[in-house]
Amino acid sequence: MDDIIILYKCIPFLSVECNKRADIAFVIDSSSSIWPPNFVTQRHFVYDVLDLFDISPTKTQVAALSYSTLIKPEFQFNTYQTKDDVLVATQSIEQTKGDSTRTYRAIRYMNNVMFSPQNGARSDVFKIAIVMTDGETNPGSDGYSLEEAKKMTLQEAQRAKDNGIYLIAIGVGDKVTDKVSVAIIVYT
């Protein structure tokens, strides 16, 4: 938890003292390459971060998806109206253990669907996406090479940034396989 607080305090637009309105999307790796205890740690991280916010339709709104071979929308910005409901929902997210880690698809869904007005996204607030991954995009049977999948992940990350979404990538587990990709998602 100390690492989470350090990260939280070093990002000014997330500061409680700023009391900023925000839409925060969590993009959670639920592939089989995530060790089950690390998946539970991801859920606890989401809970601990959100517990610091005033969650309501007029303050901070939250959306979440999990991804592996498939994208699983967990909830949208307009699904829950209270902190308690959001916190309960985050603890109900299950690991799908798909055999692929299609990060490019997850970020594309986040861009196209989650951050849309139909799903409660607002135009006048900070837009933040926290992408959690073990670091390596794995296209599986999508028909793309690993290099093509990495390129698409970076393109989707850049598109999010171009749309005003602040991206924060978090490497999950002690076997983060591609630290460079995790860093590039954030700093592209």
Tab-separated table of C-alpha atoms in Angstrom:
chain	number	residue	atom	x	y	z
A	1	MET	CA	0.000	0.000	0.000
A	2	ASP	CA	2.905	2.406	0.613
A	3	ASP	CA	3.900	2.187	-3.073
A	4	ILE	CA	0.341	3.025	-4.077
A	5	ILE	CA	0.291	6.099	-1.846
A	6	ILE	CA	3.654	7.266	-3.211
A	7	LEU	CA	2.349	6.923	-6.783
A	8	TYR	CA	-0.867	8.661	-5.823
A	9	LYS	CA	0.876	11.616	-4.161
A	10	CYS	CA	3.254	12.165	-7.071
A	11	ILE	CA	0.452	12.674	-9.602
A	12	PRO	CA	-0.960	16.160	-8.966
A	13	PHE	CA	-4.308	15.689	-10.702
A	14	LEU	CA	-5.055	12.691	-8.449
A	15	SER	CA	-4.405	14.569	-5.234
A	16	VAL	CA	-7.234	14.587	-2.697
A	17	GLU	CA	-6.261	18.128	-1.750
A	18	CYS	CA	-7.007	19.254	-5.324
A	19	ASN	CA	-10.521	17.811	-5.101
A	20	LYS	CA	-10.646	17.549	-8.898
A	21	ARG	CA	-13.519	15.981	-10.793
A	22	ALA	CA	-12.392	13.000	-12.835
A	23	ASP	CA	-13.453	9.990	-14.851
A	24	ILE	CA	-11.099	7.133	-13.994
A	25	ALA	CA	-11.028	3.922	-16.054
A	26	PHE	CA	-9.260	0.788	-14.839
A	27	VAL	CA	-8.015	-1.619	-17.534
A	28	ILE	CA	-7.193	-4.845	-15.691
A	29	ASP	CA	-5.133	-7.730	-17.106
A	30	SER	CA	-6.947	-10.981	-16.336
A	31	SER	CA	-4.938	-13.273	-18.615
A	32	SER	CA	-3.480	-16.611	-17.570
A	33	SER	CA	0.003	-15.047	-17.461
A	34	ILE	CA	-1.074	-13.162	-14.315
A	35	TRP	CA	-0.484	-15.353	-11.279
A	36	PRO	CA	-3.825	-15.617	-9.372
A	37	PRO	CA	-2.496	-13.954	-6.182
A	38	ASN	CA	-1.294	-11.036	-8.345
A	39	PHE	CA	-4.760	-10.746	-9.850
A	40	VAL	CA	-6.163	-10.425	-6.337
A	41	THR	CA	-3.516	-7.765	-5.659
A	42	GLN	CA	-4.783	-5.836	-8.700
A	43	ARG	CA	-8.308	-5.865	-7.284
A	44	HIS	CA	-7.030	-4.677	-3.894
A	45	PHE	CA	-5.057	-1.916	-5.610
A	46	VAL	CA	-8.170	-0.688	-7.433
A	47	TYR	CA	-10.132	-0.774	-4.170
A	48	ASP	CA	-7.438	1.064	-2.210
A	49	VAL	CA	-7.045	3.795	-4.832
A	50	LEU	CA	-10.792	4.333	-5.190
A	51	ASP	CA	-11.304	4.411	-1.450
A	52	LEU	CA	-9.403	7.724	-1.492
A	53	PHE	CA	-11.925	9.422	-3.804
A	54	ASP	CA	-15.320	11.032	-3.429
A	55	ILE	CA	-17.243	8.915	-5.936
A	56	SER	CA	-20.496	10.318	-7.292
A	57	PRO	CA	-21.938	11.554	-10.597
A	58	THR	CA	-20.712	15.082	-9.790
A	59	LYS	CA	-17.222	14.192	-8.494
A	60	THR	CA	-15.199	11.138	-9.483
A	61	GLN	CA	-16.773	8.491	-11.704
A	62	VAL	CA	-15.255	5.073	-12.288
A	63	ALA	CA	-15.343	2.461	-15.050
A	64	ALA	CA	-13.517	-0.861	-15.315
A	65	LEU	CA	-12.820	-3.598	-17.795
A	66	SER	CA	-10.828	-6.781	-17.589
A	67	TYR	CA	-9.060	-8.227	-20.595
A	68	SER	CA	-7.203	-11.232	-21.856
A	69	THR	CA	-8.350	-13.055	-24.988
A	70	LEU	CA	-11.678	-11.210	-24.695
A	71	ILE	CA	-12.611	-7.782	-23.380
A	72	LYS	CA	-14.995	-7.978	-20.442
A	73	PRO	CA	-16.644	-4.666	-19.523
A	74	GLU	CA	-17.062	-4.786	-15.753
A	75	PHE	CA	-18.930	-1.476	-15.384
A	76	GLN	CA	-19.182	1.919	-17.090
A	77	PHE	CA	-18.947	5.448	-15.665
A	78	ASN	CA	-22.724	5.673	-15.323
A	79	THR	CA	-23.273	2.208	-13.825
A	80	TYR	CA	-22.709	3.077	-10.157
A	81	GLN	CA	-23.521	6.291	-8.324
A	82	THR	CA	-21.900	5.669	-4.907
A	83	LYS	CA	-18.475	4.762	-3.584
A	84	ASP	CA	-19.849	1.729	-1.743
A	85	ASP	CA	-21.364	0.307	-4.944
A	86	VAL	CA	-18.149	0.872	-6.905
A	87	LEU	CA	-15.995	-0.697	-4.186
A	88	VAL	CA	-18.217	-3.789	-4.018
A	89	ALA	CA	-18.143	-4.089	-7.814
A	90	THR	CA	-14.345	-3.938	-7.947
A	91	GLN	CA	-14.100	-6.909	-5.611
A	92	SER	CA	-16.403	-8.938	-7.860
A	93	ILE	CA	-14.069	-8.756	-10.858
A	94	GLU	CA	-12.931	-12.271	-11.731
A	95	GLN	CA	-9.866	-13.464	-13.574
A	96	THR	CA	-10.851	-14.927	-16.950
A	97	LYS	CA	-7.430	-16.556	-17.481
A	98	GLY	CA	-7.553	-16.235	-21.243
A	99	ASP	CA	-4.508	-17.415	-23.150
A	100	SER	CA	-3.867	-14.011	-24.768
A	101	THR	CA	-3.096	-10.532	-23.442
A	102	ARG	CA	-4.670	-8.269	-26.045
A	103	THR	CA	-3.757	-4.925	-24.526
A	104	TYR	CA	-4.353	-3.132	-27.832
A	105	ARG	CA	-7.970	-4.344	-27.855
A	106	ALA	CA	-8.469	-3.295	-24.228
A	107	ILE	CA	-7.156	0.233	-24.803
A	108	ARG	CA	-9.175	0.503	-28.037
A	109	TYR	CA	-12.349	-0.489	-26.157
A	110	MET	CA	-11.491	2.017	-23.438
A	111	ASN	CA	-11.059	4.754	-26.086
A	112	ASN	CA	-14.140	3.924	-28.153
A	113	VAL	CA	-16.652	2.703	-25.590
A	114	MET	CA	-15.758	3.540	-21.999
A	115	PHE	CA	-14.855	7.184	-22.627
A	116	SER	CA	-18.045	7.852	-24.595
A	117	PRO	CA	-20.896	10.100	-23.403
A	118	GLN	CA	-23.333	7.176	-23.758
A	119	ASN	CA	-21.454	5.417	-20.948
A	120	GLY	CA	-21.306	8.454	-18.706
A	121	ALA	CA	-17.945	9.944	-19.703
A	122	ARG	CA	-17.852	13.704	-19.229
A	123	SER	CA	-16.055	16.279	-21.368
A	124	ASP	CA	-15.306	18.766	-18.576
A	125	VAL	CA	-13.277	16.572	-16.189
A	126	PHE	CA	-9.836	14.955	-15.994
A	127	LYS	CA	-9.817	11.681	-17.917
A	128	ILE	CA	-7.527	9.062	-16.418
A	129	ALA	CA	-6.877	5.458	-17.439
A	130	ILE	CA	-4.906	3.056	-15.287
A	131	VAL	CA	-3.727	0.146	-17.438
A	132	MET	CA	-2.513	-2.862	-15.469
A	133	THR	CA	-0.504	-5.512	-17.288
A	134	ASP	CA	2.275	-8.025	-16.870
A	135	GLY	CA	3.932	-6.031	-19.625
A	136	GLU	CA	3.640	-8.055	-22.789
A	137	THR	CA	0.917	-7.782	-25.377
A	138	ASN	CA	0.161	-11.254	-26.706
A	139	PRO	CA	-2.160	-11.326	-29.722
A	140	GLY	CA	-2.815	-15.059	-29.490
A	141	SER	CA	-4.909	-16.170	-32.466
A	142	ASP	CA	-5.692	-12.616	-33.637
A	143	GLY	CA	-3.428	-13.116	-36.661
A	144	TYR	CA	-0.925	-10.425	-35.702
A	145	SER	CA	2.742	-10.852	-34.938
A	146	LEU	CA	4.000	-9.854	-31.509
A	147	GLU	CA	5.629	-6.774	-33.044
A	148	GLU	CA	2.387	-5.764	-34.796
A	149	ALA	CA	0.466	-6.195	-31.538
A	150	LYS	CA	2.973	-4.044	-29.635
A	151	LYS	CA	2.719	-1.364	-32.319
A	152	MET	CA	-1.094	-1.403	-32.117
A	153	THR	CA	-0.910	-1.129	-28.318
A	154	LEU	CA	1.273	1.953	-28.622
A	155	GLN	CA	-0.988	3.443	-31.308
A	156	GLU	CA	-4.053	3.001	-29.095
A	157	ALA	CA	-2.174	4.500	-26.135
A	158	GLN	CA	-1.220	7.501	-28.269
A	159	ARG	CA	-4.819	7.880	-29.455
A	160	ALA	CA	-5.970	7.942	-25.826
A	161	LYS	CA	-3.439	10.651	-25.032
A	162	ASP	CA	-4.485	12.612	-28.119
A	163	ASN	CA	-8.048	12.433	-26.758
A	164	GLY	CA	-6.924	13.990	-23.471
A	165	ILE	CA	-6.753	10.794	-21.421
A	166	TYR	CA	-3.900	10.607	-18.920
A	167	LEU	CA	-2.474	7.080	-19.045
A	168	ILE	CA	-0.850	5.368	-16.107
A	169	ALA	CA	0.575	1.899	-16.730
A	170	ILE	CA	1.252	-0.427	-13.843
A	171	GLY	CA	3.349	-3.560	-14.237
A	172	VAL	CA	1.834	-6.488	-12.366
A	173	GLY	CA	3.915	-9.175	-10.707
A	174	ASP	CA	7.593	-9.809	-10.411
A	175	LYS	CA	7.793	-11.196	-13.929
A	176	VAL	CA	6.834	-8.086	-15.852
A	177	THR	CA	8.114	-9.256	-19.201
A	178	ASP	CA	8.373	-6.020	-21.115
A	179	LYS	CA	9.100	-3.065	-18.869
A	180	VAL	CA	9.811	-0.944	-21.902
A	181	SER	CA	6.263	-1.456	-23.259
A	182	VAL	CA	4.746	-0.567	-19.883
A	183	ALA	CA	6.796	2.630	-19.821
A	184	ILE	CA	6.066	3.507	-23.445
A	185	ILE	CA	2.299	3.190	-22.894
A	186	VAL	CA	2.628	6.038	-20.415
A	187	TYR	CA	5.282	8.179	-22.046
A	188	THR	CA	4.438	7.916	-25.768
